[in-house]
Short mmCIF file of C-alpha atoms in Angstrom, two decimals:
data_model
loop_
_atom_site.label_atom_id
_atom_site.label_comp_id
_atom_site.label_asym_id
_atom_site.label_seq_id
_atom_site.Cartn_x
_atom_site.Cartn_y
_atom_site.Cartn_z
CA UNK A 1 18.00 147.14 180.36
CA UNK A 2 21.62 148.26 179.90
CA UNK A 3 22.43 151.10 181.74
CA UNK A 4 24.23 153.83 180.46
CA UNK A 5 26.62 155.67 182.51
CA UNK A 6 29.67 158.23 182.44
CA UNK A 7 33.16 158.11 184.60
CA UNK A 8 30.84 158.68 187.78
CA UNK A 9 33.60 157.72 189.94
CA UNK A 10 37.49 158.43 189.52
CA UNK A 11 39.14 156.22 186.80
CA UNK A 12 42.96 155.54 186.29
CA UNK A 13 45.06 153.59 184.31
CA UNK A 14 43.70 149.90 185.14
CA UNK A 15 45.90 148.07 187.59
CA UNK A 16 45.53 144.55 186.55
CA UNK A 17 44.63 141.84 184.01
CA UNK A 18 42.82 140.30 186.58
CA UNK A 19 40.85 137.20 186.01
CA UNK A 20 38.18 134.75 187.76
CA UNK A 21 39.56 132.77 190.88
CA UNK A 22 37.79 130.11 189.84
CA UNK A 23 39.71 129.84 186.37
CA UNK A 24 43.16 131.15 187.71
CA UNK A 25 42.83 127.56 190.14
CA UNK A 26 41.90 125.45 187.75
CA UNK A 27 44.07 125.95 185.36
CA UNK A 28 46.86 125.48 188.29
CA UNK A 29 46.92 128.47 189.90
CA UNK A 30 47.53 128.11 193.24
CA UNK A 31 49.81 129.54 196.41
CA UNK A 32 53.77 129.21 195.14
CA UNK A 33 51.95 128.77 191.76
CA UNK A 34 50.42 131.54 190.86
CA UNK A 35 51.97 132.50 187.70
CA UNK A 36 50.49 128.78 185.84
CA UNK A 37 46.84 129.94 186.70
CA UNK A 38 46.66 132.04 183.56
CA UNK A 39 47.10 129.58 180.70
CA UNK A 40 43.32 130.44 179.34
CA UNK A 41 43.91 133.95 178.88
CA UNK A 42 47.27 132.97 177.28
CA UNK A 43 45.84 130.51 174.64
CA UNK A 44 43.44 133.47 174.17
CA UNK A 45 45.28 135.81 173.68
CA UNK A 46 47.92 133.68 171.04
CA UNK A 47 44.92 133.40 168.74
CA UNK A 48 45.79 134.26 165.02
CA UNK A 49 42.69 136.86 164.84
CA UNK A 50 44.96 138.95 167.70
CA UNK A 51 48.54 138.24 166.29
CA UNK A 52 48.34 142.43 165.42
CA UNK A 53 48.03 143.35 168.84
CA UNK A 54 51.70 144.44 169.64
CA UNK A 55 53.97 145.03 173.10
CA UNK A 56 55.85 148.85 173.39
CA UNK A 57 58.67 149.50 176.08
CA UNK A 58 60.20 152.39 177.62
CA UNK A 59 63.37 150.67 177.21
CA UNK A 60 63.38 147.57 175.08
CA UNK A 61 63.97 145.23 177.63
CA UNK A 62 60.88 145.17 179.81
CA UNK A 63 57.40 144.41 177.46
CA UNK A 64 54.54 144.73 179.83
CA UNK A 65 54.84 148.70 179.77
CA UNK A 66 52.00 148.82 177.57
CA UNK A 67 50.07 148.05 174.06
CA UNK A 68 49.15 148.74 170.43
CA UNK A 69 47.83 147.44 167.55
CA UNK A 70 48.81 147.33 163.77
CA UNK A 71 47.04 149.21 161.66
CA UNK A 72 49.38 148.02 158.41
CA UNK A 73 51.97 150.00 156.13
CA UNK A 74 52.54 152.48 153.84
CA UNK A 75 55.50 154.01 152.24
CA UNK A 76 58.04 151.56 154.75
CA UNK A 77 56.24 152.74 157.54
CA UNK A 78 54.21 150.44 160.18
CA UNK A 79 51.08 152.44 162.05
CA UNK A 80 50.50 151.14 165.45
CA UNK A 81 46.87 152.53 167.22
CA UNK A 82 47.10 153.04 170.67
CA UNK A 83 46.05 155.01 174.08
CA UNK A 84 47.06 159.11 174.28
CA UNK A 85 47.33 158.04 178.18
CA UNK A 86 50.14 155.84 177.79
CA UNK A 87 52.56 159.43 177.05
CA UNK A 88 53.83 161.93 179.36
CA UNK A 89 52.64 164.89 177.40
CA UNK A 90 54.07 166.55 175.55
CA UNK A 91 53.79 162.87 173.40
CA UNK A 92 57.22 162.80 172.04
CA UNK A 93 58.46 159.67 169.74
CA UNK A 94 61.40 158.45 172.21
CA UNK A 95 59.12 157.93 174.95
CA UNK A 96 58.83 154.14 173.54
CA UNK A 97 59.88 151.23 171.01
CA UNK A 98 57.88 148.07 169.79
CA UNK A 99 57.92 144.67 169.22
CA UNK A 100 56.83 142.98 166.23
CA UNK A 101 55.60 139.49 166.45
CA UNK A 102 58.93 138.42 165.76
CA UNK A 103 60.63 139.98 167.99
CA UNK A 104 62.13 142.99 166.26
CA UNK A 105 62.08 146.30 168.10
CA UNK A 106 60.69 149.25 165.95
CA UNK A 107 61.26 152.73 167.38
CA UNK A 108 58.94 155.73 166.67
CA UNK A 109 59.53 158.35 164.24
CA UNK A 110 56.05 159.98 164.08
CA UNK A 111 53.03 160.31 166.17
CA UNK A 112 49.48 162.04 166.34
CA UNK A 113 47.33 162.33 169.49
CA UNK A 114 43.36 162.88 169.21
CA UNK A 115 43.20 166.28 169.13
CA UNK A 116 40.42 166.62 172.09
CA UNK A 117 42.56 164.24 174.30
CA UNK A 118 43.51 166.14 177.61
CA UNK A 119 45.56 164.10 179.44
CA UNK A 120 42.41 163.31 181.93
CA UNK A 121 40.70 159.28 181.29
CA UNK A 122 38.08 160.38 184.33
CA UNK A 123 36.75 162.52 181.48
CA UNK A 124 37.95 161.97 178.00
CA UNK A 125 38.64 158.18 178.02
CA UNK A 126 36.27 158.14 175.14
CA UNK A 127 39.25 160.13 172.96
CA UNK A 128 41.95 158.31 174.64
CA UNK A 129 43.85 157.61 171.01
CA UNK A 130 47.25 157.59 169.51
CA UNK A 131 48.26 156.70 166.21
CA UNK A 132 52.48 155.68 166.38
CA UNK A 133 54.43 155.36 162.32
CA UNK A 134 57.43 153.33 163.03
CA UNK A 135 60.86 153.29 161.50
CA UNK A 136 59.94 150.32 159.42
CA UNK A 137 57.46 147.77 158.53
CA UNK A 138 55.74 145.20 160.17
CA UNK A 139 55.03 142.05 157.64
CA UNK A 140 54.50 139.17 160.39
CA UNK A 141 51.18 140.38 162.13
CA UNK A 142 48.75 139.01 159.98
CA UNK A 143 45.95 140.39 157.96
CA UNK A 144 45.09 144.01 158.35
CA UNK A 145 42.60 144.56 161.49
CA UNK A 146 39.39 145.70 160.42
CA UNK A 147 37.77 148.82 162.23
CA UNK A 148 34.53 148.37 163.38
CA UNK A 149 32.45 151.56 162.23
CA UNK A 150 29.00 150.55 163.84
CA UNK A 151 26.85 151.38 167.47
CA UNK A 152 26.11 148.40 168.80
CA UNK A 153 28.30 147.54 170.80
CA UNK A 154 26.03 147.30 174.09
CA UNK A 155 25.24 143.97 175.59
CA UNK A 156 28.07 142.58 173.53
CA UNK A 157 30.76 140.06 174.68
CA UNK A 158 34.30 141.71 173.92
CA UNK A 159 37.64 140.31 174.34
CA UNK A 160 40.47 142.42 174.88
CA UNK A 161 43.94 141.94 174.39
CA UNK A 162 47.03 143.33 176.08
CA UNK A 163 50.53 142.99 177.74
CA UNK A 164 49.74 144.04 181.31
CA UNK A 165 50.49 142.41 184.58
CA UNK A 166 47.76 139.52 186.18
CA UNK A 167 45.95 138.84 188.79
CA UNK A 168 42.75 137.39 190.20
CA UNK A 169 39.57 139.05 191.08
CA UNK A 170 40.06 138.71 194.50
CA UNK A 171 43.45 139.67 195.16
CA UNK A 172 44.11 142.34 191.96
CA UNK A 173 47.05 142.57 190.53
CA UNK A 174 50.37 140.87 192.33
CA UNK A 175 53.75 140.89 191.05
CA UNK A 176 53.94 137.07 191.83
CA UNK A 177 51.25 136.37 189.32
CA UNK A 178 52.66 137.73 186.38
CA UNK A 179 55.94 135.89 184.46
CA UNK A 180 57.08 135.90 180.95
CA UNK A 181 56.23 138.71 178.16
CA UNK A 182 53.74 137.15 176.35
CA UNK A 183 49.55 138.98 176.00
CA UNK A 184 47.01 137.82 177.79
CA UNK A 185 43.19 138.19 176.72
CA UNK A 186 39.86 138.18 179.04
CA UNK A 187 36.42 138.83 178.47
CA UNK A 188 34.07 141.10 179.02
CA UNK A 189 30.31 141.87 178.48
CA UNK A 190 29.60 145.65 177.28
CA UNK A 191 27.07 147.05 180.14
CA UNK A 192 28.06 150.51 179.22
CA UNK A 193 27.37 152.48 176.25
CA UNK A 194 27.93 155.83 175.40
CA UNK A 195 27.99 158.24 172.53
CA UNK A 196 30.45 161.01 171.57
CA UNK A 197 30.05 164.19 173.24
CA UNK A 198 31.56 166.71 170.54
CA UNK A 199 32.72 169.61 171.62
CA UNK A 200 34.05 168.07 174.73
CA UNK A 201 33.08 170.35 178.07
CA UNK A 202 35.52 171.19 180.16
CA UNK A 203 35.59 169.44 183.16
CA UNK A 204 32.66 167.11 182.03
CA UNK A 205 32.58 163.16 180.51
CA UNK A 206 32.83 163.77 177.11
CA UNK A 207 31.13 160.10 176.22
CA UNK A 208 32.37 157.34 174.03
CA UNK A 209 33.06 154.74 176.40
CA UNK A 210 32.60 151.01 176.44
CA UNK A 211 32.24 149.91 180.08
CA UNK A 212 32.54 146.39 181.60
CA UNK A 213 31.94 144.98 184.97
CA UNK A 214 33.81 142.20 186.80
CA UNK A 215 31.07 139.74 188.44
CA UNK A 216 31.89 137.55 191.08
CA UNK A 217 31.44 133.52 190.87
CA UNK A 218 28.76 133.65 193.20
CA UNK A 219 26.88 136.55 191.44
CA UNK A 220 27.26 138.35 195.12
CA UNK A 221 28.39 141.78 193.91
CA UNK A 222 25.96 144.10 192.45
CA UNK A 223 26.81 145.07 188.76
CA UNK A 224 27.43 148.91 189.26
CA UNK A 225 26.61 149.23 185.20
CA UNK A 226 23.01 147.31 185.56
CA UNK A 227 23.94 144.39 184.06
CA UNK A 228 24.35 140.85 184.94
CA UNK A 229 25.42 140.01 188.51
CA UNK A 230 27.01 137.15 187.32
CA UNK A 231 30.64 136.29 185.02
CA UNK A 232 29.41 135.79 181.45
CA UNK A 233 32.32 133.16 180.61
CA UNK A 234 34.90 131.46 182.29
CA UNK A 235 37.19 133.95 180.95
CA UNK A 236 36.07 137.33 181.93
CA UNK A 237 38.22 139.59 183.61
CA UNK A 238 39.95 143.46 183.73
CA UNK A 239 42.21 145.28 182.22
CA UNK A 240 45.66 145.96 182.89
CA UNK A 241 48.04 148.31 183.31
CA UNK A 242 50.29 147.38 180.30
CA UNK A 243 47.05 146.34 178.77
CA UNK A 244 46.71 149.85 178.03
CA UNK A 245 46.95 150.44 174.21
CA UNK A 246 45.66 147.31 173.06
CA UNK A 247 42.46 146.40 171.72
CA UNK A 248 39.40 145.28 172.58
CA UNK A 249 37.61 143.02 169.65
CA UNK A 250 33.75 141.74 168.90
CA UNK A 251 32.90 138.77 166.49
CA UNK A 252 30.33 139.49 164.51
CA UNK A 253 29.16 137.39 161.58
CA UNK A 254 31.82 139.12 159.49
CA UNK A 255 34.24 137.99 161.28
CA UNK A 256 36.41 139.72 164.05
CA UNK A 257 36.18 143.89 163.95
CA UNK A 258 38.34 145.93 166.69
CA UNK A 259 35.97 148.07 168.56
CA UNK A 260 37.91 149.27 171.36
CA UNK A 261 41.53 150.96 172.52
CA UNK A 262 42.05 149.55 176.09
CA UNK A 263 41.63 153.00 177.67
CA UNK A 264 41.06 152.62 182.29
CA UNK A 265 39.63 151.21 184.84
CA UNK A 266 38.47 151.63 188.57
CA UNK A 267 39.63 151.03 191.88
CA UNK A 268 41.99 148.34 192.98
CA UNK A 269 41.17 145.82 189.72
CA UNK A 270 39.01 143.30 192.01
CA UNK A 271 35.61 141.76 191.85
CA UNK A 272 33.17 144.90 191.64
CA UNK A 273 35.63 147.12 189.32
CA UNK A 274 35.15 148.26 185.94
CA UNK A 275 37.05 148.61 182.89
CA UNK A 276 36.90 151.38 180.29
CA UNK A 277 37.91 151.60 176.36
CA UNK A 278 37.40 154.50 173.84
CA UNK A 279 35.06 153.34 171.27
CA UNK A 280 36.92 153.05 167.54
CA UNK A 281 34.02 153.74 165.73
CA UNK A 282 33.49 157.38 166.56
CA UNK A 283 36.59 158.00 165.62
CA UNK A 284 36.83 156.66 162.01
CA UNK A 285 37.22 160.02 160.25
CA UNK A 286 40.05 160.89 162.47
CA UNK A 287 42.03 157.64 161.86
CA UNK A 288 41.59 157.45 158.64
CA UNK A 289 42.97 160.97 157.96
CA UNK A 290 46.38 159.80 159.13
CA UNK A 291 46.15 156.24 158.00
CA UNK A 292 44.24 156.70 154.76
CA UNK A 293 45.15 152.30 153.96
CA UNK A 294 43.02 151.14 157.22
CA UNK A 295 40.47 148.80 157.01
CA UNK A 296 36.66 149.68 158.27
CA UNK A 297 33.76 147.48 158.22
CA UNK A 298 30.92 148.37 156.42
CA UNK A 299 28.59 151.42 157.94
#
């Protein structure tokens, strides 16, 4: 039985893409070689079905600041979804640029926060959205995402995808694992559900999170979500701290739907910590109001 839980515990802005020792080693991770250990989530993450998910900067030089994804155009105009966190609010547009796939840098010329968001993720991850129109369009990220619109995400293997820094479930994140600006993907099993809390109480978890659980090799650590004490895939891992923005995907039978906006996590990013995104599909009303051309899958 999944178990369904709130931000018991404080959350922040995850720390780390941290993956599995056991995967960072063999694919040549090692000590003076820690940045090759992460060729997996690399390949993973370079994947055509994730080409949309996009790198921002504060300053157009350094790309693991954090994430978004293309929505598609309209009117000359590229929308990018991403996390409310990611801003210093007020959320003005100077704040950051983005890369296209090419390596163009877009700046910002419009944005909209979720209305409910409050600048807290140990409450309101679950409306932790942004939705960024850029100066011009993006025509090299491949087909238009498409929104999943559905509830069942629980028990679920997700990948998410993002620009953050790396480590290794035993360490967490270290600067000497991370080189290069390229995304990184990991996996994750979805042992925590919830559903929208609308109105949003003050000072309470307003729901509308999708929770996952790093296990350790040896199935050792207790899974804090009441799921599986042991790593579903090779490739499962945490969030990141640049990872923040991008998206978190499912494959379904339809193909590949976005589900999730990489939203927080817990603790120090090691075996035992959690990762948190706000669920997409509770949403769709509110995204589509701004982006009236994005693609949903069907209800």
């Amino acid at each position: 039985m999944l178990l369904t839980v709130g931000l018991a515990f404080a959350a922040m802005p995850a720390e780390a893409v941290v993956i599995l020792d056991s995967t960072w080693a063999e694919e040549g991770g090692g000590p003076d070689n820690e940045a090759a250990g992460f060729g997996a989530a690399l390949r993973l993450a370079a994947e055509p079905q994730f080409r949309a998910v996009l790198a921002l900067s504060t300053d157009g030089e350094s790309w693991g600041e954090a994430s978004g994804t293309w929505l598609g155009n309209k009117d000359g105009h590229a929308y990018i979804l991403s996390a409310a966190h990611i801003f210093d609010l007020p959320a003005t547009t100077d704040q950051y640029v983005v890369r296209t796939p090419g390596g163009d840098t877009l700046g910002i010329d419009h944005l909209w926060v979720l209305p409910e968001w409050n600048g807290d993720p140990n409450t309101r991850a679950g409306y932790d959205l942004t939705i960024l129109r850029l100066d011009g369009e993006i025509d090299d990220a491949g087909p238009q995402p498409v929104l999943y619109t559905g509830g069942n995400e629980a028990g679920k293997l997700i990948t998410f995808v993002g620009y953050g820094n790396r480590g290794i479930g035993s360490a967490g994140e270290q600067e000497a694992f991370y080189e290069g600006s390229d995304k990184a993907a990991a996996q994750g099993i979805v042992d925590s559900w919830d559903g929208l809390v609308r109105p949003p109480v003050e000072g309470e978890d307003a729901g509308n999170e999708l929770g996952i659980f790093l296990a350790k090799e040896d199935g050792s650590i207790e899974n804090s979500l009441g799921g599986s004490n042991w790593p579903a895939t090779p490739l499962v891992g945490l969030l990141g701290s640049g990872d923040s923005g991008g998206s978190a995907w499912m494959k379904t039978k339809a193909g590949w739907l976005l589900v999730g906006v990489n939203s927080s996590g817990t603790g120090e990013a090691k075996y035992g910590e959690t990762s948190w995104f706000c669920r997409v599909s509770s949403h769709r009303g509110w995204i589509a109001s701004i982006f009236p051309d994005a693609r949903f899958s069907p209800p």
